[in-house]
Short mmCIF file of C-alpha atoms in Angstrom, two decimals:
data_model
loop_
_atom_site.label_atom_id
_atom_site.label_comp_id
_atom_site.label_asym_id
_atom_site.label_seq_id
_atom_site.Cartn_x
_atom_site.Cartn_y
_atom_site.Cartn_z
CA MET Y 1 -15.10 -19.58 62.47
CA ALA Y 2 -12.48 -22.47 63.04
CA THR Y 3 -11.01 -23.85 59.80
CA TYR Y 4 -9.74 -27.54 59.45
CA ASN Y 5 -6.46 -28.40 57.48
CA THR Y 6 -6.49 -31.19 55.54
CA SER Y 7 -4.42 -32.79 58.21
CA ASP Y 8 -6.87 -32.49 60.84
CA PHE Y 9 -10.08 -34.46 58.84
CA ARG Y 10 -11.25 -37.65 60.83
CA LYS Y 11 -14.05 -39.51 61.47
CA GLY Y 12 -16.14 -37.47 63.47
CA LEU Y 13 -15.48 -33.59 62.22
CA LYS Y 14 -18.51 -31.19 61.88
CA VAL Y 15 -17.75 -29.18 58.70
CA GLN Y 16 -19.46 -26.31 56.83
CA ILE Y 17 -20.34 -26.83 52.80
CA ASP Y 18 -22.23 -24.28 51.15
CA GLY Y 19 -23.43 -22.84 53.99
CA ASP Y 20 -24.97 -26.66 55.56
CA PRO Y 21 -23.35 -28.89 58.48
CA TYR Y 22 -22.11 -31.94 57.14
CA LEU Y 23 -20.58 -34.46 59.45
CA MET Y 24 -17.84 -36.33 58.16
CA PHE Y 25 -17.93 -40.25 58.29
CA GLU Y 26 -15.78 -41.47 56.21
CA CYS Y 27 -12.83 -39.83 55.46
CA ASN Y 28 -9.56 -42.22 53.57
CA PHE Y 29 -6.28 -40.71 53.22
CA VAL Y 30 -4.84 -41.85 49.58
CA LYS Y 31 -1.54 -40.69 47.61
CA PRO Y 32 0.41 -42.09 45.09
CA GLY Y 33 4.15 -42.79 46.23
CA LYS Y 34 4.89 -40.10 43.82
CA GLY Y 35 2.00 -37.60 43.87
CA ASN Y 36 -0.23 -35.73 45.93
CA ALA Y 37 -2.72 -36.58 49.07
CA PHE Y 38 -6.25 -37.40 48.78
CA TYR Y 39 -8.46 -37.27 50.84
CA LYS Y 40 -11.79 -38.98 50.00
CA CYS Y 41 -14.77 -37.60 52.38
CA LYS Y 42 -17.89 -38.99 52.85
CA LEU Y 43 -20.39 -36.42 54.35
CA ARG Y 44 -23.68 -36.69 55.68
CA ASN Y 45 -26.21 -33.03 55.60
CA LEU Y 46 -27.06 -32.58 58.85
CA ILE Y 47 -30.48 -31.14 58.10
CA ARG Y 48 -30.98 -33.17 54.61
CA ASN Y 49 -29.81 -36.99 55.90
CA THR Y 50 -28.06 -36.79 52.24
CA VAL Y 51 -24.70 -38.08 51.42
CA LEU Y 52 -22.07 -36.28 50.24
CA ASP Y 53 -18.45 -37.93 48.50
CA ARG Y 54 -16.06 -35.50 47.98
CA THR Y 55 -12.13 -35.41 48.07
CA TYR Y 56 -9.82 -32.61 48.90
CA LYS Y 57 -5.80 -32.50 47.87
CA GLY Y 58 -3.66 -31.99 50.82
CA GLY Y 59 -3.03 -28.44 52.50
CA GLU Y 60 -6.83 -27.97 51.59
CA SER Y 61 -9.11 -26.70 54.37
CA LEU Y 62 -13.27 -26.91 55.41
CA GLU Y 63 -14.62 -24.56 57.98
CA SER Y 64 -15.91 -26.30 61.04
CA ALA Y 65 -19.78 -25.92 61.87
CA ASP Y 66 -20.95 -24.88 64.85
CA VAL Y 67 -23.33 -27.39 65.87
CA GLU Y 68 -24.08 -28.75 68.90
CA GLU Y 69 -26.02 -31.58 70.40
CA ILE Y 70 -28.55 -30.32 73.91
CA GLU Y 71 -31.36 -32.19 75.39
CA VAL Y 72 -35.07 -30.86 74.93
CA GLN Y 73 -38.41 -31.41 76.45
CA PHE Y 74 -41.32 -31.29 74.11
CA LEU Y 75 -43.83 -28.56 75.34
CA TYR Y 76 -46.40 -28.53 72.93
CA ARG Y 77 -47.89 -28.81 69.15
CA GLN Y 78 -48.86 -26.10 67.82
CA GLY Y 79 -50.30 -26.45 64.24
CA ASP Y 80 -47.17 -26.82 62.13
CA VAL Y 81 -44.61 -25.55 65.10
CA PHE Y 82 -43.64 -28.26 67.46
CA VAL Y 83 -42.40 -26.34 70.31
CA PHE Y 84 -39.31 -27.84 72.92
CA MET Y 85 -37.73 -26.47 76.01
CA ASP Y 86 -34.27 -27.07 76.86
CA ASN Y 87 -34.07 -28.08 79.91
CA LYS Y 88 -30.96 -26.46 81.23
CA THR Y 89 -31.58 -22.79 80.09
CA TYR Y 90 -35.57 -22.94 79.92
CA GLU Y 91 -34.67 -21.17 76.13
CA GLN Y 92 -37.78 -22.45 74.07
CA TYR Y 93 -37.08 -24.36 70.47
CA GLU Y 94 -39.80 -24.15 67.46
CA LEU Y 95 -39.21 -26.66 64.95
CA SER Y 96 -41.47 -27.45 61.67
CA THR Y 97 -43.15 -30.57 60.85
CA GLU Y 98 -41.16 -30.53 57.77
CA GLN Y 99 -37.75 -30.36 60.40
CA ILE Y 100 -39.77 -33.03 62.91
CA ASP Y 101 -39.69 -35.58 59.72
CA ASP Y 102 -41.20 -38.73 60.70
CA GLY Y 103 -40.59 -37.46 64.77
CA TRP Y 104 -43.80 -36.03 65.45
CA ARG Y 105 -44.98 -39.96 65.21
CA PHE Y 106 -43.13 -40.54 68.17
CA ILE Y 107 -42.89 -37.37 70.56
CA LYS Y 108 -45.49 -37.09 73.03
CA GLU Y 109 -45.72 -33.39 75.62
CA GLY Y 110 -42.57 -33.80 78.52
CA MET Y 111 -40.91 -36.24 76.56
CA ASN Y 112 -37.04 -35.81 76.69
CA CYS Y 113 -35.81 -35.73 73.09
CA SER Y 114 -32.01 -34.57 71.99
CA THR Y 115 -31.84 -31.73 69.14
CA THR Y 116 -28.82 -30.63 66.64
CA LEU Y 117 -28.20 -26.66 67.12
CA TYR Y 118 -26.89 -25.53 64.02
CA ASN Y 119 -25.84 -21.56 64.36
CA GLY Y 120 -27.77 -22.29 67.87
CA ASN Y 121 -31.14 -22.70 65.82
CA PRO Y 122 -32.61 -26.27 65.77
CA ILE Y 123 -32.05 -28.54 62.62
CA THR Y 124 -33.59 -31.92 63.90
CA ILE Y 125 -34.69 -33.54 66.62
CA THR Y 126 -34.07 -37.36 68.20
CA PRO Y 127 -36.34 -38.88 70.33
CA PRO Y 128 -35.49 -41.63 72.92
CA ASN Y 129 -34.42 -44.81 70.98
CA HIS Y 130 -37.64 -46.66 72.97
CA VAL Y 131 -40.53 -44.90 73.43
CA GLU Y 132 -44.26 -45.88 75.09
CA LEU Y 133 -47.16 -44.86 73.71
CA THR Y 134 -50.52 -45.29 74.93
CA VAL Y 135 -53.07 -47.18 72.30
CA GLU Y 136 -55.87 -44.71 71.79
CA TYR Y 137 -58.02 -47.13 69.10
CA CYS Y 138 -57.79 -50.33 67.70
CA GLU Y 139 -59.44 -53.55 66.27
CA PRO Y 140 -60.60 -55.85 69.07
CA GLY Y 141 -58.16 -58.63 69.25
CA ALA Y 142 -59.40 -62.59 68.64
CA LYS Y 143 -59.98 -63.75 72.82
CA GLY Y 144 -56.44 -65.98 73.21
CA ASN Y 145 -54.26 -65.04 70.59
CA THR Y 146 -51.23 -64.16 71.33
CA ALA Y 147 -49.31 -64.72 68.30
CA THR Y 148 -46.96 -62.33 67.49
CA ASN Y 149 -46.56 -62.39 63.91
CA VAL Y 150 -49.92 -61.74 63.08
CA THR Y 151 -50.46 -57.82 63.52
CA LYS Y 152 -52.92 -54.97 62.58
CA PRO Y 153 -52.77 -51.45 62.66
CA VAL Y 154 -53.03 -49.16 66.32
CA LYS Y 155 -53.62 -46.04 66.13
CA VAL Y 156 -51.29 -44.04 69.49
CA GLU Y 157 -51.50 -41.09 71.77
CA THR Y 158 -49.49 -38.76 68.44
CA GLY Y 159 -52.03 -39.62 66.07
CA ALA Y 160 -49.35 -42.20 64.57
CA GLU Y 161 -50.21 -45.33 63.33
CA PHE Y 162 -48.33 -48.76 63.95
CA GLN Y 163 -48.25 -52.36 63.41
CA ALA Y 164 -48.77 -54.30 66.67
CA PRO Y 165 -49.98 -58.17 67.47
CA ALA Y 166 -54.05 -58.51 66.57
CA PHE Y 167 -53.86 -58.81 71.21
CA ILE Y 168 -53.09 -55.49 72.29
CA GLU Y 169 -55.88 -53.85 72.76
CA THR Y 170 -57.02 -49.87 73.62
CA GLY Y 171 -55.90 -48.79 76.09
CA ASN Y 172 -52.52 -50.98 76.16
CA VAL Y 173 -49.25 -49.53 76.54
CA ILE Y 174 -46.65 -50.04 73.68
CA LYS Y 175 -42.83 -49.91 73.54
CA ILE Y 176 -41.74 -49.01 69.84
CA ASP Y 177 -38.15 -48.70 68.41
CA THR Y 178 -38.04 -44.83 66.65
CA ARG Y 179 -35.23 -45.91 65.03
CA THR Y 180 -37.38 -48.97 62.60
CA GLY Y 181 -40.55 -47.83 64.05
CA GLU Y 182 -40.92 -50.91 65.08
CA TYR Y 183 -43.43 -52.61 68.17
CA VAL Y 184 -41.08 -54.17 70.61
CA GLU Y 185 -43.21 -55.36 73.43
CA ARG Y 186 -46.75 -54.49 75.63
CA VAL Y 187 -46.14 -52.67 78.33
CA ARG Y 188 -47.09 -54.06 81.49
CA THR Y 189 -49.49 -50.82 83.96
CA MET F 1 -8.13 -42.58 58.02
CA THR F 2 -8.50 -45.62 60.13
CA ASP F 3 -11.38 -45.97 62.99
CA SER F 4 -9.74 -44.37 65.83
CA THR F 5 -12.70 -43.00 67.39
CA SER F 6 -13.90 -46.27 68.72
CA GLN F 7 -10.42 -48.27 69.67
CA PRO F 8 -11.50 -50.97 71.92
CA PRO F 9 -10.29 -51.20 74.95
CA HIS F 10 -7.44 -53.58 74.83
CA ASP F 11 -5.11 -51.45 72.45
CA PHE F 12 -2.20 -52.93 73.54
CA LEU F 13 -2.86 -55.90 70.85
CA PRO F 14 -1.49 -55.96 67.68
CA THR F 15 -3.65 -55.13 64.59
CA ALA F 16 -3.08 -57.56 63.33
CA SER F 17 -3.64 -61.68 63.93
CA ILE F 18 -0.93 -63.41 65.13
CA ALA F 19 -2.03 -66.16 62.26
CA HIS F 20 -2.09 -63.52 59.65
CA LEU F 21 1.77 -61.85 60.47
CA ARG F 22 2.56 -65.79 60.20
CA PHE F 23 1.72 -65.41 56.93
CA ARG F 24 3.40 -62.32 56.84
CA ALA F 25 6.64 -64.03 57.47
CA GLN F 26 5.74 -66.65 54.94
CA LEU F 27 5.52 -64.06 52.22
CA LEU F 28 9.09 -62.42 53.45
CA ARG F 29 10.72 -65.85 53.26
CA GLN F 30 9.53 -65.60 49.73
CA LEU F 31 10.85 -62.54 48.54
CA ARG F 32 14.38 -63.10 50.19
CA ARG F 33 14.18 -66.55 48.56
CA PHE F 34 13.26 -64.75 45.05
CA PHE F 35 15.89 -62.03 45.24
CA ASP F 36 18.63 -64.85 46.61
CA SER F 37 17.92 -67.03 43.77
CA HIS F 38 18.83 -63.70 41.22
CA GLY F 39 22.27 -63.22 42.91
CA PHE F 40 21.30 -60.65 44.50
CA ASP F 41 22.97 -59.32 48.06
CA GLU F 42 20.68 -57.95 50.76
CA VAL F 43 21.96 -54.74 52.74
CA HIS F 44 21.60 -52.24 55.46
CA THR F 45 21.41 -49.00 54.77
CA PRO F 46 21.15 -45.71 57.90
CA VAL F 47 17.63 -45.24 58.54
CA LEU F 48 18.77 -42.00 59.93
CA SER F 49 21.42 -39.54 58.06
CA SER F 50 21.87 -36.10 57.43
CA GLU F 51 20.23 -36.26 54.18
CA THR F 52 16.94 -37.02 52.82
CA ILE F 53 15.38 -37.52 48.74
CA VAL F 54 13.57 -33.91 48.20
CA ASP F 55 10.56 -34.51 46.78
CA ILE F 56 7.41 -32.35 46.35
CA HIS F 57 5.38 -34.48 48.29
CA LEU F 58 7.51 -36.63 50.96
CA GLU F 59 7.64 -35.26 54.76
CA PRO F 60 10.60 -36.79 56.28
CA PHE F 61 10.65 -36.74 60.18
CA GLN F 62 13.22 -34.46 61.56
CA VAL F 63 15.61 -35.57 64.57
CA VAL F 64 17.84 -33.94 66.92
CA ARG F 65 20.94 -35.52 66.60
CA PHE F 66 22.40 -34.28 69.79
CA ALA F 67 25.34 -35.27 71.47
CA ASP F 68 25.68 -33.94 75.16
CA PRO F 69 22.72 -36.00 76.91
CA GLN F 70 21.85 -32.87 79.16
CA ASN F 71 20.44 -30.85 76.12
CA PRO F 72 18.81 -33.64 74.43
CA ALA F 73 16.87 -31.04 71.99
CA VAL F 74 20.35 -28.79 70.60
CA GLY F 75 22.10 -30.16 67.79
CA PRO F 76 22.49 -30.92 64.41
CA ILE F 77 19.50 -31.73 62.20
CA GLY F 78 18.85 -35.10 60.85
CA TYR F 79 16.05 -37.16 58.78
CA LEU F 80 14.53 -40.94 58.80
CA GLN F 81 14.45 -41.76 55.40
CA THR F 82 11.32 -41.87 53.72
CA SER F 83 12.90 -44.61 51.00
CA PRO F 84 16.23 -46.13 51.07
CA GLU F 85 17.38 -44.62 47.69
CA ILE F 86 20.42 -42.35 48.37
CA HIS F 87 22.45 -44.88 50.57
CA MET F 88 21.90 -47.74 48.46
CA LYS F 89 22.16 -45.82 45.40
CA ARG F 90 25.64 -44.81 46.59
CA LEU F 91 26.35 -48.50 47.49
CA LEU F 92 26.25 -48.64 43.21
CA VAL F 93 28.18 -46.11 42.90
CA ALA F 94 30.62 -47.79 45.02
CA GLY F 95 30.90 -51.03 43.14
CA ALA F 96 27.72 -52.84 44.09
CA HIS F 97 26.14 -54.73 41.65
CA SER F 98 22.43 -56.64 42.45
CA ILE F 99 21.32 -55.60 45.76
CA TYR F 100 18.25 -55.11 47.43
CA GLN F 101 16.58 -53.97 51.08
CA VAL F 102 13.66 -54.88 53.17
CA GLY F 103 13.70 -52.25 55.97
CA PRO F 104 11.44 -49.00 57.88
CA ALA F 105 10.58 -46.27 55.88
CA LEU F 106 8.82 -43.27 57.28
CA ARG F 107 6.76 -40.58 55.92
CA SER F 108 4.96 -37.47 57.95
CA GLY F 109 1.17 -37.14 57.24
CA GLU F 110 0.82 -40.34 55.77
CA SER F 111 -1.76 -42.82 57.36
CA GLY F 112 -5.19 -44.03 55.99
CA MET F 113 -6.72 -47.39 54.82
CA TRP F 114 -3.54 -48.02 52.41
CA HIS F 115 -0.71 -45.77 54.43
CA ASN F 116 0.91 -46.93 57.85
CA THR F 117 3.30 -43.47 58.91
CA GLU F 118 5.65 -46.06 59.63
CA PHE F 119 5.92 -49.01 56.62
CA THR F 120 8.22 -51.67 55.61
CA MET F 121 10.03 -50.64 52.28
CA VAL F 122 11.44 -53.35 50.00
CA GLU F 123 14.08 -51.79 48.09
CA TRP F 124 16.20 -53.08 45.07
CA TYR F 125 18.83 -51.97 42.20
CA ARG F 126 20.24 -54.06 39.32
CA ARG F 127 22.94 -52.81 37.54
CA GLY F 128 22.58 -53.06 33.26
CA ASP F 129 19.11 -53.40 33.76
CA ASP F 130 17.01 -50.51 31.80
CA LEU F 131 13.11 -49.67 31.62
CA GLN F 132 12.32 -53.35 29.63
CA SER F 133 14.32 -55.77 32.04
CA GLY F 134 13.30 -53.41 35.02
CA MET F 135 9.88 -54.35 34.27
CA ARG F 136 9.87 -57.61 33.40
CA LEU F 137 11.74 -57.95 37.11
CA LEU F 138 9.28 -56.35 38.91
CA ALA F 139 6.63 -59.12 37.32
CA GLU F 140 7.73 -62.69 38.00
CA LEU F 141 8.06 -61.02 41.65
CA ALA F 142 5.21 -59.69 41.55
CA GLU F 143 3.13 -63.42 40.15
CA THR F 144 5.85 -65.22 42.90
CA LEU F 145 4.67 -63.10 45.50
CA LEU F 146 0.51 -62.56 44.90
CA SER F 147 0.05 -66.53 43.43
CA ALA F 148 -0.70 -64.80 39.60
CA GLU F 149 -0.02 -66.36 36.48
CA SER F 150 1.12 -63.42 34.12
CA THR F 151 1.00 -59.59 34.82
CA GLN F 152 -0.36 -57.04 32.26
CA PHE F 153 1.58 -53.98 30.89
CA LEU F 154 0.03 -51.39 29.81
CA SER F 155 1.44 -47.29 28.92
CA TYR F 156 0.43 -44.18 30.92
CA GLN F 157 -1.19 -43.27 27.86
CA ASP F 158 -3.22 -46.53 27.03
CA ALA F 159 -4.47 -46.39 30.31
CA PHE F 160 -5.89 -43.14 30.20
CA GLU F 161 -6.93 -43.70 26.82
CA ARG F 162 -9.13 -46.76 27.69
CA HIS F 163 -10.00 -45.55 31.34
CA VAL F 164 -10.93 -41.48 31.12
CA ASP F 165 -10.80 -41.58 27.23
CA VAL F 166 -8.23 -38.86 26.55
CA ASN F 167 -4.70 -38.65 25.55
CA PRO F 168 -3.04 -37.18 29.00
CA HIS F 169 -0.13 -35.85 27.25
CA THR F 170 -1.83 -33.73 24.57
CA ILE F 171 -5.21 -32.66 26.19
CA GLU F 172 -5.50 -29.17 27.53
CA THR F 173 -5.28 -28.53 31.00
CA ASP F 174 -8.16 -26.15 31.16
CA ASP F 175 -9.83 -29.85 29.43
CA LEU F 176 -8.68 -31.58 32.35
CA ARG F 177 -9.81 -29.39 34.41
CA ASP F 178 -12.98 -29.60 33.58
CA ILE F 179 -13.07 -33.56 33.72
CA VAL F 180 -11.88 -33.40 37.23
CA ILE F 181 -14.68 -31.11 37.78
CA ARG F 182 -17.57 -33.38 35.93
CA THR F 183 -16.79 -36.06 38.24
CA GLY F 184 -18.54 -33.96 40.73
CA GLN F 185 -15.94 -34.78 43.52
CA TRP F 186 -13.67 -32.68 43.92
CA SER F 187 -12.84 -28.72 42.18
CA PRO F 188 -9.82 -28.09 41.90
CA PRO F 189 -7.98 -24.71 42.78
CA PRO F 190 -7.29 -21.98 40.08
CA SER F 191 -3.73 -22.71 41.15
CA ILE F 192 -3.88 -26.19 40.42
CA ARG F 193 -1.14 -27.69 38.44
CA ARG F 194 -1.40 -29.85 35.46
CA ASP F 195 0.26 -33.08 37.60
CA ASP F 196 -2.29 -32.56 40.32
CA LEU F 197 -5.11 -33.29 37.95
CA LEU F 198 -3.47 -35.60 36.23
CA GLU F 199 -2.68 -37.29 39.35
CA TYR F 200 -6.15 -37.29 40.69
CA LEU F 201 -7.58 -39.09 37.45
CA MET F 202 -4.98 -41.19 38.26
CA SER F 203 -5.95 -42.45 41.54
CA GLU F 204 -9.88 -41.94 40.88
CA ARG F 205 -10.56 -43.04 37.14
CA VAL F 206 -7.27 -45.00 36.28
CA GLN F 207 -5.81 -47.10 39.04
CA THR F 208 -9.16 -48.37 40.64
CA GLN F 209 -10.03 -50.31 36.80
CA LEU F 210 -6.34 -51.74 37.33
CA GLY F 211 -5.06 -55.02 37.99
CA ARG F 212 -8.73 -56.97 38.18
CA ASP F 213 -7.14 -59.91 37.07
CA GLY F 214 -3.94 -60.22 37.95
CA PRO F 215 -1.32 -57.71 38.50
CA VAL F 216 -0.96 -54.34 35.89
CA ILE F 217 2.29 -52.19 35.40
CA VAL F 218 1.90 -48.70 33.78
CA PHE F 219 4.69 -47.16 32.06
CA ASP F 220 6.06 -44.00 30.47
CA TYR F 221 5.26 -41.41 32.85
CA PRO F 222 4.36 -37.75 31.78
CA ALA F 223 8.03 -36.13 32.02
CA SER F 224 6.72 -33.57 34.49
CA GLN F 225 6.28 -37.27 36.59
CA ALA F 226 9.60 -38.40 36.54
CA ALA F 227 11.02 -37.77 40.05
CA LEU F 228 14.82 -39.54 39.76
CA ALA F 229 13.72 -41.87 36.60
CA ARG F 230 15.99 -41.13 33.06
CA VAL F 231 13.08 -38.82 30.16
CA ARG F 232 13.84 -40.85 27.08
CA ASP F 233 14.00 -38.02 24.30
CA GLY F 234 10.65 -38.12 21.90
CA GLN F 235 7.54 -35.83 21.10
CA PRO F 236 6.59 -35.97 23.89
CA PRO F 237 9.58 -36.64 26.00
CA LEU F 238 8.64 -39.81 28.02
CA ALA F 239 9.53 -40.72 31.71
CA GLU F 240 10.92 -44.37 32.17
CA ARG F 241 9.39 -44.89 35.44
CA PHE F 242 7.17 -47.37 35.69
CA GLU F 243 4.09 -48.85 38.74
CA LEU F 244 2.89 -51.99 39.87
CA PHE F 245 -1.06 -51.85 40.59
CA PHE F 246 -2.92 -54.95 42.06
CA ARG F 247 -7.37 -55.00 42.93
CA GLY F 248 -7.02 -51.09 42.16
CA ILE F 249 -3.49 -50.18 44.56
CA GLU F 250 -0.44 -49.38 44.28
CA LEU F 251 2.18 -51.56 45.59
CA ALA F 252 5.47 -50.43 43.76
CA ASN F 253 7.50 -48.15 41.84
CA GLY F 254 10.45 -48.15 39.58
CA TYR F 255 12.78 -45.98 37.46
CA HIS F 256 15.33 -47.00 35.07
CA GLU F 257 17.26 -44.75 37.11
CA LEU F 258 18.76 -41.00 36.16
CA GLY F 259 21.85 -41.10 35.61
CA ASN F 260 22.71 -37.17 35.11
CA ALA F 261 23.80 -35.82 38.02
CA ASP F 262 23.16 -31.94 37.25
CA GLU F 263 19.39 -33.12 36.26
CA ALA F 264 19.07 -34.57 39.44
CA GLU F 265 20.39 -31.47 41.79
CA ARG F 266 17.98 -29.49 38.80
CA ARG F 267 15.12 -31.75 39.61
CA PHE F 268 16.03 -30.98 43.66
CA ARG F 269 16.11 -27.66 42.72
CA LEU F 270 12.89 -27.58 41.27
CA ALA F 271 10.94 -30.44 44.24
CA ASN F 272 12.26 -27.56 46.48
CA GLU F 273 10.34 -24.52 44.46
CA HIS F 274 7.48 -25.89 44.62
CA ARG F 275 7.42 -26.79 48.23
CA THR F 276 8.38 -23.36 48.80
CA PHE F 277 5.44 -22.47 47.09
CA GLN F 278 3.13 -24.37 48.56
CA GLY F 279 4.68 -23.01 51.98
CA LYS F 280 6.55 -26.00 53.35
CA PRO F 281 10.11 -26.05 54.81
CA ALA F 282 12.62 -26.24 51.47
CA LEU F 283 14.91 -29.64 52.53
CA PRO F 284 18.63 -28.82 51.58
CA LEU F 285 20.08 -30.74 49.03
CA PRO F 286 21.66 -34.33 49.43
CA THR F 287 25.45 -33.24 48.88
CA ARG F 288 27.21 -36.89 49.24
CA PHE F 289 24.39 -37.84 47.14
CA LEU F 290 25.11 -35.63 44.50
CA ALA F 291 28.56 -36.20 44.69
CA ALA F 292 28.05 -39.57 44.09
CA MET F 293 26.14 -39.06 41.20
CA ARG F 294 28.94 -36.78 40.17
CA HIS F 295 31.30 -39.66 40.33
CA GLY F 296 28.89 -41.97 38.23
CA LEU F 297 25.96 -44.17 38.76
CA PRO F 298 26.01 -47.22 36.64
CA SER F 299 23.36 -48.14 34.65
CA CYS F 300 20.32 -49.61 36.59
CA ALA F 301 16.70 -50.06 36.84
CA GLY F 302 15.35 -49.58 40.77
CA THR F 303 12.36 -50.61 42.46
CA ALA F 304 10.66 -49.83 45.84
CA LEU F 305 7.19 -51.89 47.10
CA GLY F 306 5.25 -51.55 49.89
CA PHE F 307 5.41 -54.80 51.84
CA ASP F 308 2.84 -54.06 54.37
CA ARG F 309 0.45 -53.68 51.32
CA LEU F 310 1.61 -56.20 49.36
CA ALA F 311 1.03 -58.57 52.30
CA MET F 312 -2.56 -57.15 52.59
CA LEU F 313 -3.53 -57.95 49.11
CA ALA F 314 -1.75 -61.29 49.50
CA LEU F 315 -4.13 -61.40 52.55
CA GLY F 316 -7.08 -60.56 50.78
CA PHE F 317 -7.00 -57.55 53.20
CA LYS F 318 -8.57 -54.58 52.77
CA ASP F 319 -7.08 -52.27 55.67
CA ILE F 320 -3.25 -52.53 56.02
CA GLY F 321 -3.85 -52.77 59.97
CA GLN F 322 -4.83 -56.31 59.07
CA ALA F 323 -1.14 -57.35 57.67
CA VAL F 324 1.25 -55.22 59.99
CA PRO F 325 1.77 -55.52 63.74
CA PHE F 326 0.98 -52.61 65.22
CA LEU F 327 -0.40 -50.16 63.32
CA ALA F 328 1.34 -46.27 64.22
CA ASP F 329 -1.30 -45.11 66.33
CA ARG F 330 -0.84 -47.63 68.34
CA ALA F 331 2.78 -47.52 68.39
#
């Protein structure tokens, strides 16, 4: 496993701390005119998404984390297990509901997502920024009400509920922004 | 480290705007007027030299001073200055009285929000100054350039007692280590030096609190952090060294200068031992400088100030790139 010396430290580095993979998303060099160099880093835990503030003295080192991002296709869900397939190698990966986190709300069978592999095992799933989902059920809206500021809950094919404008009807396809979980627009089909 | 991953498409452009650079030029005029009105002469000493200051934490760039253009890789090693200190002191030995210099200093490996590998340093020496008068001159300059009304003076011990709640001179090294560990941000390796722990707390806990309302000068450092400052006898002995802070950032470092040549040589040798221990090459002793010291450095105080940082703070910025034309990675 490669190690990174403090002189290699920079934004974007993926390192291992206490067995977990971290992304260094901030690194500031501080040094008194007469004295030791310190590197003040902010690191994001790639599994738990928590943030760590750590300082390193010039000359210290961190192990690199074997982390890679690959394109996968969501195949199916079986109970608490979500099954994905690497589009290039056809290898299948399983993620638990815990690992999927909020992601289940957005993904439907056949959809392409990206997953982060740590030591060859998937740790997170990232759906595309925008997904199109069919509304399975919602209360009928008042005819002619095209206002977008009046919303109601709608249930989509993944089983998740989103807030959508009152004019959305069962059977409509809507576009959702997966980063915010918000309704974007109705898709004309 | 500054943001280098998202480089804008036009990286031929300066990192600071022309308007800010004009402000910087104005600040430089003010600085020169200040030294002018205090009877200083501006000097220019060599940037490239066969000698360099031996310091544990300063890494000079090396240059091959080749003679044969067909063999540019062959020749004696020269160093780009990490500060103009050794040459300016040689001028003082030769009779100079009050001198200042504005010029480049280069330190390998130093780049970040408040560091640029090549930076503009202002350094000055005045014959006859001691700790008190050296600090007063620095305070006067800081007040002029930062438009501040007054400067606060704080001993290193007071600063630590106020912000870390310990006496930095008497606390056991193990207790110091516990305090550092409790910050939860750094796990010092077992081989750590006491000064590393103090320097860490100084930069994390003390310095960040200094200079919110105006310039602050910290003085009387532990003797082990004397560098080339005079050490005053006492219990404990203290280094007559001072540093200027503003808005949590270190701007200048000064000494009531060490006059004893043997002591200077001893400190250089000690610095080389630490360098070797850390796996860094020892640096050659600056023999002409030591010869000058043996000839007799007049009693004086000297200060070095980072001009780019000063301009950054005077402009109200957080990133040094906003105060220099071209950061080193765009040079």
